[in-house]
Amino acid sequence: MSDFKPLVFSGVQPTGNLHLGNYLGAIRKFVALQENNDCMYCVVDLHAITAQLVHEDMPGQIRSIAAAFIAAGIDPKKHIVFNQSAVPQHAELAWIFNCVARIGWMERMTQFKDKSGGKNAEQMSLGLLAYPSLMAADILVYRATHVPVGDDQKQHLELTRDIAQKFNIDFMEHIRRTDYGIDIKVGDEPVHAYFPMVEPLIGGPAPRVMSLREGTKKMSKSDASDLSRINLMDDADTISKKIRKAKTDPDALPSEVDGLKGRAEADNLVGIYAALSDKTKQEVLGEFGGQQFSVFKPALVDLAVTVLAPISGEMRRLMDDTTHIDGILRDGGERARARADVTMKQVREIVGFLQ
Ligand code: TYM
């Protein structure tokens, strides 16, 4: 196969308000990657019904994620912005992956354990258990190679590699009989395969943005306290209030990154500042080392408002024009379906289905 190219893929669930963790861990990276890559950014609505089946305003939720992508700077003409359910091939490949993956792999996922509260696993939907299999299908139905995500998705991407590898091995002889295979490396071993080994893109100063109330807990849509997170749609006063109330310790900021060890809240705020200003944590400490939070917090408020206000303003404008957003999603869906169709025809042949 000669024209195999790198491809960036990522997805965001349309469940609840987007927050600063989603923005810094994912969406801001999506924007940066579009300069030099072919990118596909997906609103994963099929995933959104795994934990909660019925949603108050699903169409509005889907539009708001697409609006966030575009307001943050993603160009839907050069790249593909679409919603998952518009491309039925995701679910088709996920079914095949359900038969490749093992139940034990799914039960070991920490997100499944967290969401099912351990003991309640049997009461959860079958979809929630199979969630990572659909996620692997999202990525591999385009044979994508690079996936920008926050740190909490790392285990799911390892599983995506495991599924790809098992498919490649289980169907090795079948793949050889076609000319769809690619030469990849697994570790140092050259392997003839169909699916690539995806590379997670997790780095940066804020791969896991923590709660503003508790530095050891992830910032999350589902936290009961709204003060724990900055929502992308928060206005300047709310952002200012939440940062002023953010938990900290009484010490001044250190001058070196090492000095942030054991100071989870300080580390989090410095990481947020660094990510919002495209600096390293060390550069931020170079500027603020030795200063009290009474100096650092107002600077962080100014920076957060400067970066987020134009995005939320543009999101509001876009969400008022549903015809425009729906047109972008429809166009993206069509282009995505055309790509997924190529893969699925090949996968059906490799598996041995008549078509
Ligand atoms: P979701 O919708 O929970 O989150 C979207 C993105 O935001 C990142 N994120 C964070 N990053 C840093 N700090 C935080 N506190 C934080 N909270 C969330 C997530 O890591 C994610 O990148 N399973 C995925 C959606 C998905 C997907 C995919 C992603 C479905 N299919 C294929 C990549 C490729 C999820 O639930 O993301």
mmCIF file of C-alpha atoms and ligand atoms in Angstrom:
data_model
loop_
_atom_site.group_PDB
_atom_site.id
_atom_site.type_symbol
_atom_site.label_atom_id
_atom_site.label_comp_id
_atom_site.label_asym_id
_atom_site.label_seq_id
_atom_site.Cartn_x
_atom_site.Cartn_y
_atom_site.Cartn_z
ATOM 1 C CA MET A 1 0.000 0.000 0.000
ATOM 2 C CA SER A 2 1.760 3.151 -1.191
ATOM 3 C CA ASP A 3 -0.453 6.071 -0.195
ATOM 4 C CA PHE A 4 -0.691 5.409 3.553
ATOM 5 C CA LYS A 5 -0.464 8.784 5.294
ATOM 6 C CA PRO A 6 -0.476 10.048 8.871
ATOM 7 C CA LEU A 7 -3.913 11.102 10.067
ATOM 8 C CA VAL A 8 -4.993 12.813 13.271
ATOM 9 C CA PHE A 9 -8.314 11.739 14.822
ATOM 10 C CA SER A 10 -9.993 12.650 18.090
ATOM 11 C CA GLY A 11 -13.441 12.793 19.646
ATOM 12 C CA VAL A 12 -15.352 14.631 22.363
ATOM 13 C CA GLN A 13 -18.600 13.470 23.973
ATOM 14 C CA PRO A 14 -21.667 15.724 23.782
ATOM 15 C CA THR A 15 -22.478 15.327 27.469
ATOM 16 C CA GLY A 16 -22.688 18.470 29.585
ATOM 17 C CA ASN A 17 -20.666 21.636 29.452
ATOM 18 C CA LEU A 18 -17.170 21.633 28.058
ATOM 19 C CA HIS A 19 -14.616 22.789 30.605
ATOM 20 C CA LEU A 20 -11.031 23.990 30.731
ATOM 21 C CA GLY A 21 -9.771 20.380 30.973
ATOM 22 C CA ASN A 22 -11.435 19.482 27.666
ATOM 23 C CA TYR A 23 -10.024 22.634 26.121
ATOM 24 C CA LEU A 24 -6.410 22.310 27.330
ATOM 25 C CA GLY A 25 -6.198 18.510 27.256
ATOM 26 C CA ALA A 26 -7.793 18.154 23.831
ATOM 27 C CA ILE A 27 -9.351 20.989 21.793
ATOM 28 C CA ARG A 28 -6.404 23.397 21.996
ATOM 29 C CA LYS A 29 -4.160 20.582 20.736
ATOM 30 C CA PHE A 30 -6.603 19.826 17.899
ATOM 31 C CA VAL A 31 -6.198 23.427 16.742
ATOM 32 C CA ALA A 32 -2.396 23.321 16.858
ATOM 33 C CA LEU A 33 -2.239 20.009 14.965
ATOM 34 C CA GLN A 34 -4.311 21.214 12.025
ATOM 35 C CA GLU A 35 -1.399 23.321 10.706
ATOM 36 C CA ASN A 36 0.608 20.369 9.428
ATOM 37 C CA ASN A 37 -1.770 17.405 9.432
ATOM 38 C CA ASP A 38 -4.903 15.963 7.919
ATOM 39 C CA CYS A 39 -7.324 15.976 10.889
ATOM 40 C CA MET A 40 -10.739 14.548 11.737
ATOM 41 C CA TYR A 41 -12.589 15.787 14.825
ATOM 42 C CA CYS A 42 -15.690 13.939 15.870
ATOM 43 C CA VAL A 43 -18.601 14.638 18.220
ATOM 44 C CA VAL A 44 -19.035 11.141 19.646
ATOM 45 C CA ASP A 45 -22.796 10.981 20.110
ATOM 46 C CA LEU A 46 -22.913 7.160 20.145
ATOM 47 C CA HIS A 47 -20.620 7.222 23.169
ATOM 48 C CA ALA A 48 -22.875 9.781 24.854
ATOM 49 C CA ILE A 49 -25.688 7.253 25.310
ATOM 50 C CA THR A 50 -23.535 4.597 27.017
ATOM 51 C CA ALA A 51 -23.766 6.001 30.556
ATOM 52 C CA GLN A 52 -27.120 7.792 30.202
ATOM 53 C CA LEU A 53 -29.509 6.760 27.459
ATOM 54 C CA VAL A 54 -31.894 9.720 27.280
ATOM 55 C CA HIS A 55 -30.579 13.278 27.083
ATOM 56 C CA GLU A 56 -32.584 16.473 27.460
ATOM 57 C CA ASP A 57 -31.294 18.256 24.353
ATOM 58 C CA MET A 58 -29.056 15.904 22.397
ATOM 59 C CA PRO A 59 -29.134 17.941 19.147
ATOM 60 C CA GLY A 60 -28.155 21.084 21.084
ATOM 61 C CA GLN A 61 -25.345 19.209 22.876
ATOM 62 C CA ILE A 62 -23.957 17.909 19.583
ATOM 63 C CA ARG A 63 -24.081 21.372 18.026
ATOM 64 C CA SER A 64 -22.351 22.930 21.036
ATOM 65 C CA ILE A 65 -19.311 20.614 20.712
ATOM 66 C CA ALA A 66 -19.066 21.306 16.977
ATOM 67 C CA ALA A 67 -19.387 25.030 17.758
ATOM 68 C CA ALA A 68 -16.580 24.745 20.328
ATOM 69 C CA PHE A 69 -14.279 23.082 17.787
ATOM 70 C CA ILE A 70 -14.891 25.837 15.263
ATOM 71 C CA ALA A 71 -14.849 28.713 17.768
ATOM 72 C CA ALA A 72 -11.497 27.440 19.070
ATOM 73 C CA GLY A 73 -10.092 27.736 15.552
ATOM 74 C CA ILE A 74 -10.579 24.432 13.723
ATOM 75 C CA ASP A 75 -11.162 24.948 10.019
ATOM 76 C CA PRO A 76 -14.007 22.609 8.958
ATOM 77 C CA LYS A 77 -13.239 23.147 5.275
ATOM 78 C CA LYS A 78 -9.631 21.968 5.425
ATOM 79 C CA HIS A 79 -10.373 19.300 8.034
ATOM 80 C CA ILE A 80 -13.366 17.139 8.869
ATOM 81 C CA VAL A 81 -15.770 17.995 11.701
ATOM 82 C CA PHE A 82 -18.672 15.564 12.042
ATOM 83 C CA ASN A 83 -20.821 13.575 14.427
ATOM 84 C CA GLN A 84 -20.192 9.884 14.927
ATOM 85 C CA SER A 85 -23.730 8.585 14.304
ATOM 86 C CA ALA A 86 -23.620 10.092 10.790
ATOM 87 C CA VAL A 87 -21.086 7.413 9.867
ATOM 88 C CA PRO A 88 -22.587 3.956 10.522
ATOM 89 C CA GLN A 89 -19.260 2.290 9.745
ATOM 90 C CA HIS A 90 -18.041 3.232 13.268
ATOM 91 C CA ALA A 91 -20.669 0.930 14.784
ATOM 92 C CA GLU A 92 -20.034 -1.762 12.189
ATOM 93 C CA LEU A 93 -16.309 -1.887 12.894
ATOM 94 C CA ALA A 94 -17.013 -1.712 16.633
ATOM 95 C CA TRP A 95 -19.038 -4.919 16.300
ATOM 96 C CA ILE A 96 -16.108 -6.698 14.691
ATOM 97 C CA PHE A 97 -13.830 -5.309 17.433
ATOM 98 C CA ASN A 98 -16.291 -6.616 20.052
ATOM 99 C CA CYS A 99 -15.470 -10.029 18.673
ATOM 100 C CA VAL A 100 -11.712 -9.336 18.584
ATOM 101 C CA ALA A 101 -11.448 -7.880 22.106
ATOM 102 C CA ARG A 102 -11.858 -9.958 25.280
ATOM 103 C CA ILE A 103 -14.351 -9.207 28.060
ATOM 104 C CA GLY A 104 -11.495 -9.125 30.584
ATOM 105 C CA TRP A 105 -9.819 -6.290 28.657
ATOM 106 C CA MET A 106 -12.969 -4.192 29.001
ATOM 107 C CA GLU A 107 -13.536 -5.028 32.668
ATOM 108 C CA ARG A 108 -10.030 -3.846 33.494
ATOM 109 C CA MET A 109 -10.608 -0.310 32.186
ATOM 110 C CA THR A 110 -10.353 2.146 35.083
ATOM 111 C CA GLN A 111 -12.976 4.447 33.501
ATOM 112 C CA PHE A 112 -15.448 1.557 33.419
ATOM 113 C CA LYS A 113 -14.680 0.775 37.045
ATOM 114 C CA ASP A 114 -15.079 4.453 38.006
ATOM 115 C CA LYS A 115 -18.319 4.903 36.094
ATOM 116 C CA SER A 116 -19.842 1.655 37.272
ATOM 117 C CA GLY A 117 -18.698 2.208 40.857
ATOM 118 C CA GLY A 118 -17.159 -1.293 40.903
ATOM 119 C CA LYS A 119 -20.028 -3.137 42.552
ATOM 120 C CA ASN A 120 -22.739 -1.890 40.182
ATOM 121 C CA ALA A 121 -21.057 -3.200 37.037
ATOM 122 C CA GLU A 122 -23.860 -5.623 36.271
ATOM 123 C CA GLN A 123 -26.400 -2.797 36.240
ATOM 124 C CA MET A 124 -24.481 -0.786 33.648
ATOM 125 C CA SER A 125 -25.358 -0.857 29.943
ATOM 126 C CA LEU A 126 -23.536 -3.340 27.764
ATOM 127 C CA GLY A 127 -22.560 -0.283 25.683
ATOM 128 C CA LEU A 128 -20.638 1.189 28.625
ATOM 129 C CA LEU A 129 -18.579 -1.982 28.922
ATOM 130 C CA ALA A 130 -17.903 -2.032 25.169
ATOM 131 C CA TYR A 131 -17.188 1.734 25.071
ATOM 132 C CA PRO A 132 -13.432 1.328 24.375
ATOM 133 C CA SER A 133 -14.158 -1.006 21.480
ATOM 134 C CA LEU A 134 -16.248 1.707 19.792
ATOM 135 C CA MET A 135 -13.493 4.204 20.549
ATOM 136 C CA ALA A 136 -10.959 1.950 18.816
ATOM 137 C CA ALA A 137 -13.343 1.714 15.844
ATOM 138 C CA ASP A 138 -13.684 5.536 15.701
ATOM 139 C CA ILE A 139 -9.952 5.818 15.220
ATOM 140 C CA LEU A 140 -9.226 2.750 13.124
ATOM 141 C CA VAL A 141 -12.134 3.060 10.697
ATOM 142 C CA TYR A 142 -9.960 5.842 9.211
ATOM 143 C CA ARG A 143 -6.732 3.972 10.015
ATOM 144 C CA ALA A 144 -5.732 7.128 11.916
ATOM 145 C CA THR A 145 -2.205 7.258 13.294
ATOM 146 C CA HIS A 146 -2.200 10.068 15.888
ATOM 147 C CA VAL A 147 -4.744 10.783 18.616
ATOM 148 C CA PRO A 148 -4.568 13.964 20.747
ATOM 149 C CA VAL A 149 -6.305 13.392 24.095
ATOM 150 C CA GLY A 150 -6.024 14.195 27.780
ATOM 151 C CA ASP A 151 -4.187 11.848 30.101
ATOM 152 C CA ASP A 152 -7.422 10.111 31.227
ATOM 153 C CA GLN A 153 -7.770 8.473 27.787
ATOM 154 C CA LYS A 154 -4.325 6.851 27.836
ATOM 155 C CA GLN A 155 -5.572 3.422 28.876
ATOM 156 C CA HIS A 156 -8.265 3.447 26.171
ATOM 157 C CA LEU A 157 -5.620 4.157 23.543
ATOM 158 C CA GLU A 158 -3.444 1.314 24.810
ATOM 159 C CA LEU A 159 -6.482 -0.909 24.362
ATOM 160 C CA THR A 160 -6.941 0.457 20.836
ATOM 161 C CA ARG A 161 -3.396 -0.734 20.083
ATOM 162 C CA ASP A 162 -4.157 -4.140 21.619
ATOM 163 C CA ILE A 163 -7.281 -4.517 19.475
ATOM 164 C CA ALA A 164 -5.415 -3.448 16.306
ATOM 165 C CA GLN A 165 -2.613 -5.855 17.082
ATOM 166 C CA LYS A 166 -4.919 -8.791 17.738
ATOM 167 C CA PHE A 167 -6.878 -8.108 14.536
ATOM 168 C CA ASN A 168 -3.599 -7.880 12.595
ATOM 169 C CA ILE A 169 -2.430 -11.217 14.024
ATOM 170 C CA ASP A 170 -5.771 -13.068 13.858
ATOM 171 C CA PHE A 171 -6.222 -12.095 10.201
ATOM 172 C CA MET A 172 -2.544 -12.127 9.218
ATOM 173 C CA GLU A 173 -2.975 -14.673 6.419
ATOM 174 C CA HIS A 174 -6.106 -12.967 5.097
ATOM 175 C CA ILE A 175 -4.358 -9.575 5.075
ATOM 176 C CA ARG A 176 -1.443 -11.083 3.108
ATOM 177 C CA ARG A 177 -3.843 -12.243 0.402
ATOM 178 C CA THR A 178 -4.953 -8.638 -0.237
ATOM 179 C CA ASP A 179 -2.830 -5.649 -1.166
ATOM 180 C CA TYR A 180 -4.285 -3.490 1.619
ATOM 181 C CA GLY A 181 -1.570 -4.289 4.156
ATOM 182 C CA ILE A 182 0.986 -1.814 5.503
ATOM 183 C CA ASP A 183 4.430 -2.373 6.969
ATOM 184 C CA ILE A 184 4.547 -1.176 10.549
ATOM 185 C CA LYS A 185 6.762 -1.705 13.578
ATOM 186 C CA VAL A 186 5.524 -3.225 16.814
ATOM 187 C CA GLY A 187 8.321 -2.353 19.229
ATOM 188 C CA ASP A 188 11.344 -2.984 17.010
ATOM 189 C CA GLU A 189 9.681 -5.823 15.068
ATOM 190 C CA PRO A 190 8.653 -5.126 11.464
ATOM 191 C CA VAL A 191 5.120 -6.473 10.933
ATOM 192 C CA HIS A 192 2.820 -6.648 7.923
ATOM 193 C CA ALA A 193 -0.486 -5.363 9.203
ATOM 194 C CA TYR A 194 -3.791 -3.791 8.288
ATOM 195 C CA PHE A 195 -4.342 -1.404 11.194
ATOM 196 C CA PRO A 196 -1.577 1.014 12.273
ATOM 197 C CA MET A 197 -0.436 1.298 15.911
ATOM 198 C CA VAL A 198 -1.919 4.615 17.019
ATOM 199 C CA GLU A 199 0.299 7.142 18.780
ATOM 200 C CA PRO A 200 -1.371 8.972 21.667
ATOM 201 C CA LEU A 201 -0.515 12.693 21.784
ATOM 202 C CA ILE A 202 -0.850 13.457 25.479
ATOM 203 C CA GLY A 203 2.053 15.782 26.345
ATOM 204 C CA GLY A 204 2.085 19.475 27.218
ATOM 205 C CA PRO A 205 1.917 21.277 30.554
ATOM 206 C CA ALA A 206 -1.749 20.350 31.299
ATOM 207 C CA PRO A 207 -2.433 16.760 30.199
ATOM 208 C CA ARG A 208 -4.667 16.313 33.269
ATOM 209 C CA VAL A 209 -6.294 19.506 34.496
ATOM 210 C CA MET A 210 -7.346 19.056 38.111
ATOM 211 C CA SER A 211 -10.373 20.287 40.044
ATOM 212 C CA LEU A 212 -10.004 23.843 41.388
ATOM 213 C CA ARG A 213 -11.377 22.608 44.729
ATOM 214 C CA GLU A 214 -9.218 19.519 45.137
ATOM 215 C CA GLY A 215 -5.843 19.237 43.411
ATOM 216 C CA THR A 216 -5.873 15.438 43.392
ATOM 217 C CA LYS A 217 -9.213 15.086 41.549
ATOM 218 C CA LYS A 218 -9.621 15.505 37.792
ATOM 219 C CA MET A 219 -11.591 18.525 36.545
ATOM 220 C CA SER A 220 -14.772 16.884 35.350
ATOM 221 C CA LYS A 221 -18.186 17.619 33.844
ATOM 222 C CA SER A 222 -19.783 15.399 36.450
ATOM 223 C CA ASP A 223 -18.334 17.054 39.600
ATOM 224 C CA ALA A 224 -21.251 18.254 41.750
ATOM 225 C CA SER A 225 -19.488 21.553 42.491
ATOM 226 C CA ASP A 226 -19.479 24.035 39.605
ATOM 227 C CA LEU A 227 -16.680 25.866 41.444
ATOM 228 C CA SER A 228 -14.438 22.877 40.702
ATOM 229 C CA ARG A 229 -14.253 23.686 36.993
ATOM 230 C CA ILE A 230 -14.097 26.557 34.538
ATOM 231 C CA ASN A 231 -16.683 25.996 31.835
ATOM 232 C CA LEU A 232 -15.885 27.229 28.343
ATOM 233 C CA MET A 233 -19.110 29.265 28.441
ATOM 234 C CA ASP A 234 -18.409 30.941 31.827
ATOM 235 C CA ASP A 235 -18.368 34.741 31.693
ATOM 236 C CA ALA A 236 -15.435 36.849 32.921
ATOM 237 C CA ASP A 237 -16.912 37.403 36.406
ATOM 238 C CA THR A 238 -17.526 33.696 36.928
ATOM 239 C CA ILE A 239 -14.012 32.791 35.764
ATOM 240 C CA SER A 240 -12.583 35.407 38.101
ATOM 241 C CA LYS A 241 -14.655 34.173 41.057
ATOM 242 C CA LYS A 242 -13.699 30.517 40.475
ATOM 243 C CA ILE A 243 -9.969 31.245 40.196
ATOM 244 C CA ARG A 244 -10.018 33.535 43.250
ATOM 245 C CA LYS A 245 -11.753 30.775 45.222
ATOM 246 C CA ALA A 246 -9.470 28.031 43.887
ATOM 247 C CA LYS A 247 -7.813 26.066 46.677
ATOM 248 C CA THR A 248 -4.099 26.845 47.181
ATOM 249 C CA ASP A 249 -1.507 26.583 49.927
ATOM 250 C CA PRO A 250 -0.039 29.521 51.893
ATOM 251 C CA ASP A 251 3.461 29.408 50.327
ATOM 252 C CA ALA A 252 4.871 31.556 47.542
ATOM 253 C CA LEU A 253 5.382 29.948 44.118
ATOM 254 C CA PRO A 254 8.728 28.167 43.731
ATOM 255 C CA SER A 255 11.279 29.191 41.095
ATOM 256 C CA GLU A 256 11.844 25.627 39.858
ATOM 257 C CA VAL A 257 9.401 22.948 38.656
ATOM 258 C CA ASP A 258 10.782 20.566 41.291
ATOM 259 C CA GLY A 259 9.366 22.861 43.964
ATOM 260 C CA LEU A 260 5.825 22.049 42.763
ATOM 261 C CA LYS A 261 6.157 18.447 43.954
ATOM 262 C CA GLY A 262 3.668 17.685 46.716
ATOM 263 C CA ARG A 263 1.806 20.949 45.954
ATOM 264 C CA ALA A 264 -0.976 19.597 43.723
ATOM 265 C CA GLU A 265 -3.054 22.798 43.640
ATOM 266 C CA ALA A 266 -0.097 25.056 42.853
ATOM 267 C CA ASP A 267 1.104 22.614 40.209
ATOM 268 C CA ASN A 268 -2.342 22.611 38.602
ATOM 269 C CA LEU A 269 -2.659 26.402 38.418
ATOM 270 C CA VAL A 270 0.872 26.788 37.030
ATOM 271 C CA GLY A 271 0.116 24.073 34.453
ATOM 272 C CA ILE A 272 -3.085 25.872 33.428
ATOM 273 C CA TYR A 273 -1.231 29.165 33.071
ATOM 274 C CA ALA A 274 1.497 27.487 31.020
ATOM 275 C CA ALA A 275 -0.948 25.740 28.685
ATOM 276 C CA LEU A 276 -3.056 28.885 28.173
ATOM 277 C CA SER A 277 0.024 30.926 27.296
ATOM 278 C CA ASP A 278 1.848 28.223 25.269
ATOM 279 C CA LYS A 279 4.744 28.283 27.729
ATOM 280 C CA THR A 280 6.428 25.620 29.807
ATOM 281 C CA LYS A 281 5.827 25.450 33.553
ATOM 282 C CA GLN A 282 9.481 26.444 34.046
ATOM 283 C CA GLU A 283 8.972 29.587 31.969
ATOM 284 C CA VAL A 284 5.923 30.489 34.070
ATOM 285 C CA LEU A 285 7.901 29.951 37.279
ATOM 286 C CA GLY A 286 10.699 32.058 35.793
ATOM 287 C CA GLU A 287 8.169 34.887 35.747
ATOM 288 C CA PHE A 288 6.225 34.206 38.977
ATOM 289 C CA GLY A 289 8.691 32.293 41.205
ATOM 290 C CA GLY A 290 8.774 33.857 44.689
ATOM 291 C CA GLN A 291 5.378 35.572 44.198
ATOM 292 C CA GLN A 292 2.292 34.929 46.313
ATOM 293 C CA PHE A 293 -0.975 33.556 44.905
ATOM 294 C CA SER A 294 -2.433 37.036 45.534
ATOM 295 C CA VAL A 295 -0.271 38.153 42.590
ATOM 296 C CA PHE A 296 -0.453 34.993 40.480
ATOM 297 C CA LYS A 297 -4.234 34.464 40.600
ATOM 298 C CA PRO A 298 -5.199 37.867 39.100
ATOM 299 C CA ALA A 299 -2.676 37.271 36.299
ATOM 300 C CA LEU A 300 -4.242 33.857 35.684
ATOM 301 C CA VAL A 301 -7.731 35.405 35.645
ATOM 302 C CA ASP A 302 -6.634 37.959 33.016
ATOM 303 C CA LEU A 303 -5.032 35.274 30.870
ATOM 304 C CA ALA A 304 -7.973 32.859 31.124
ATOM 305 C CA VAL A 305 -10.493 35.576 30.259
ATOM 306 C CA THR A 306 -8.366 36.819 27.328
ATOM 307 C CA VAL A 307 -8.156 33.308 25.865
ATOM 308 C CA LEU A 308 -11.650 32.023 26.673
ATOM 309 C CA ALA A 309 -13.907 35.076 26.131
ATOM 310 C CA PRO A 310 -13.487 35.155 22.323
ATOM 311 C CA ILE A 311 -14.139 31.399 22.169
ATOM 312 C CA SER A 312 -17.341 31.525 24.211
ATOM 313 C CA GLY A 313 -18.515 34.592 22.280
ATOM 314 C CA GLU A 314 -17.998 32.808 18.978
ATOM 315 C CA MET A 315 -19.635 29.619 20.343
ATOM 316 C CA ARG A 316 -22.750 31.616 21.265
ATOM 317 C CA ARG A 317 -22.861 33.197 17.820
ATOM 318 C CA LEU A 318 -22.464 29.817 16.090
ATOM 319 C CA MET A 319 -25.059 28.093 18.243
ATOM 320 C CA ASP A 320 -27.625 30.732 17.263
ATOM 321 C CA ASP A 321 -27.135 29.748 13.618
ATOM 322 C CA THR A 322 -28.126 26.083 13.703
ATOM 323 C CA THR A 323 -28.483 25.904 9.906
ATOM 324 C CA HIS A 324 -24.814 26.810 9.526
ATOM 325 C CA ILE A 325 -23.588 24.305 12.159
ATOM 326 C CA ASP A 326 -25.831 21.544 10.811
ATOM 327 C CA GLY A 327 -24.452 22.211 7.311
ATOM 328 C CA ILE A 328 -20.869 21.849 8.573
ATOM 329 C CA LEU A 329 -21.722 18.561 10.310
ATOM 330 C CA ARG A 330 -23.582 17.227 7.274
ATOM 331 C CA ASP A 331 -20.700 18.067 4.954
ATOM 332 C CA GLY A 332 -18.164 16.570 7.405
ATOM 333 C CA GLY A 333 -20.323 13.452 7.766
ATOM 334 C CA GLU A 334 -20.387 12.926 4.015
ATOM 335 C CA ARG A 335 -16.621 13.253 3.686
ATOM 336 C CA ALA A 336 -16.042 10.981 6.682
ATOM 337 C CA ARG A 337 -18.447 8.321 5.318
ATOM 338 C CA ALA A 338 -16.571 8.230 2.025
ATOM 339 C CA ARG A 339 -13.318 7.510 3.877
ATOM 340 C CA ALA A 340 -14.844 4.978 6.289
ATOM 341 C CA ASP A 341 -16.476 3.183 3.385
ATOM 342 C CA VAL A 342 -13.066 2.436 1.833
ATOM 343 C CA THR A 343 -11.813 0.851 5.068
ATOM 344 C CA MET A 344 -14.979 -1.142 5.736
ATOM 345 C CA LYS A 345 -15.070 -2.653 2.257
ATOM 346 C CA GLN A 346 -11.508 -3.854 2.840
ATOM 347 C CA VAL A 347 -12.237 -5.058 6.381
ATOM 348 C CA ARG A 348 -15.300 -7.036 5.205
ATOM 349 C CA GLU A 349 -13.121 -8.694 2.590
ATOM 350 C CA ILE A 350 -10.370 -9.461 5.121
ATOM 351 C CA VAL A 351 -12.875 -10.954 7.584
ATOM 352 C CA GLY A 352 -14.453 -12.927 4.741
ATOM 353 C CA PHE A 353 -17.949 -11.470 4.486
ATOM 354 C CA LEU A 354 -19.559 -11.615 1.050
ATOM 355 C CA GLN A 355 -20.418 -8.168 -0.266
HETATM 356 P P1 TYM B 1 -14.413 13.250 26.844
HETATM 357 O O1 TYM B 1 -15.569 13.751 26.069
HETATM 358 O O2 TYM B 1 -14.614 12.802 28.253
HETATM 359 O O3 TYM B 1 -13.293 14.356 26.889
HETATM 360 C C1 TYM B 1 -12.849 15.000 25.706
HETATM 361 C C2 TYM B 1 -11.359 15.243 25.779
HETATM 362 O O4 TYM B 1 -11.053 16.050 26.914
HETATM 363 C C3 TYM B 1 -10.014 15.431 27.663
HETATM 364 N N1 TYM B 1 -10.192 15.751 29.085
HETATM 365 C C4 TYM B 1 -9.241 16.277 29.849
HETATM 366 N N2 TYM B 1 -7.972 16.632 29.586
HETATM 367 C C5 TYM B 1 -7.247 17.166 30.584
HETATM 368 N N3 TYM B 1 -7.744 17.361 31.849
HETATM 369 C C6 TYM B 1 -9.008 17.004 32.162
HETATM 370 N N4 TYM B 1 -9.482 17.214 33.394
HETATM 371 C C7 TYM B 1 -9.823 16.432 31.133
HETATM 372 N N5 TYM B 1 -11.101 15.986 31.095
HETATM 373 C C8 TYM B 1 -11.314 15.561 29.825
HETATM 374 C C9 TYM B 1 -10.181 13.951 27.401
HETATM 375 O O5 TYM B 1 -8.982 13.239 27.652
HETATM 376 C C10 TYM B 1 -10.556 13.935 25.937
HETATM 377 O O6 TYM B 1 -9.402 14.001 25.127
HETATM 378 N N6 TYM B 1 -13.522 8.618 25.254
HETATM 379 C C11 TYM B 1 -13.364 10.019 24.911
HETATM 380 C C12 TYM B 1 -14.034 10.406 23.604
HETATM 381 C C13 TYM B 1 -13.671 9.582 22.420
HETATM 382 C C14 TYM B 1 -12.440 9.606 21.720
HETATM 383 C C15 TYM B 1 -12.592 8.682 20.632
HETATM 384 C C16 TYM B 1 -11.246 10.298 21.894
HETATM 385 C C17 TYM B 1 -14.482 8.683 21.794
HETATM 386 N N7 TYM B 1 -13.830 8.162 20.717
HETATM 387 C C18 TYM B 1 -11.557 8.456 19.735
HETATM 388 C C19 TYM B 1 -10.212 10.055 20.984
HETATM 389 C C20 TYM B 1 -10.366 9.144 19.923
HETATM 390 C C21 TYM B 1 -13.983 10.837 26.013
HETATM 391 O O7 TYM B 1 -14.791 10.383 26.764
HETATM 392 O O8 TYM B 1 -13.632 12.124 26.008
#
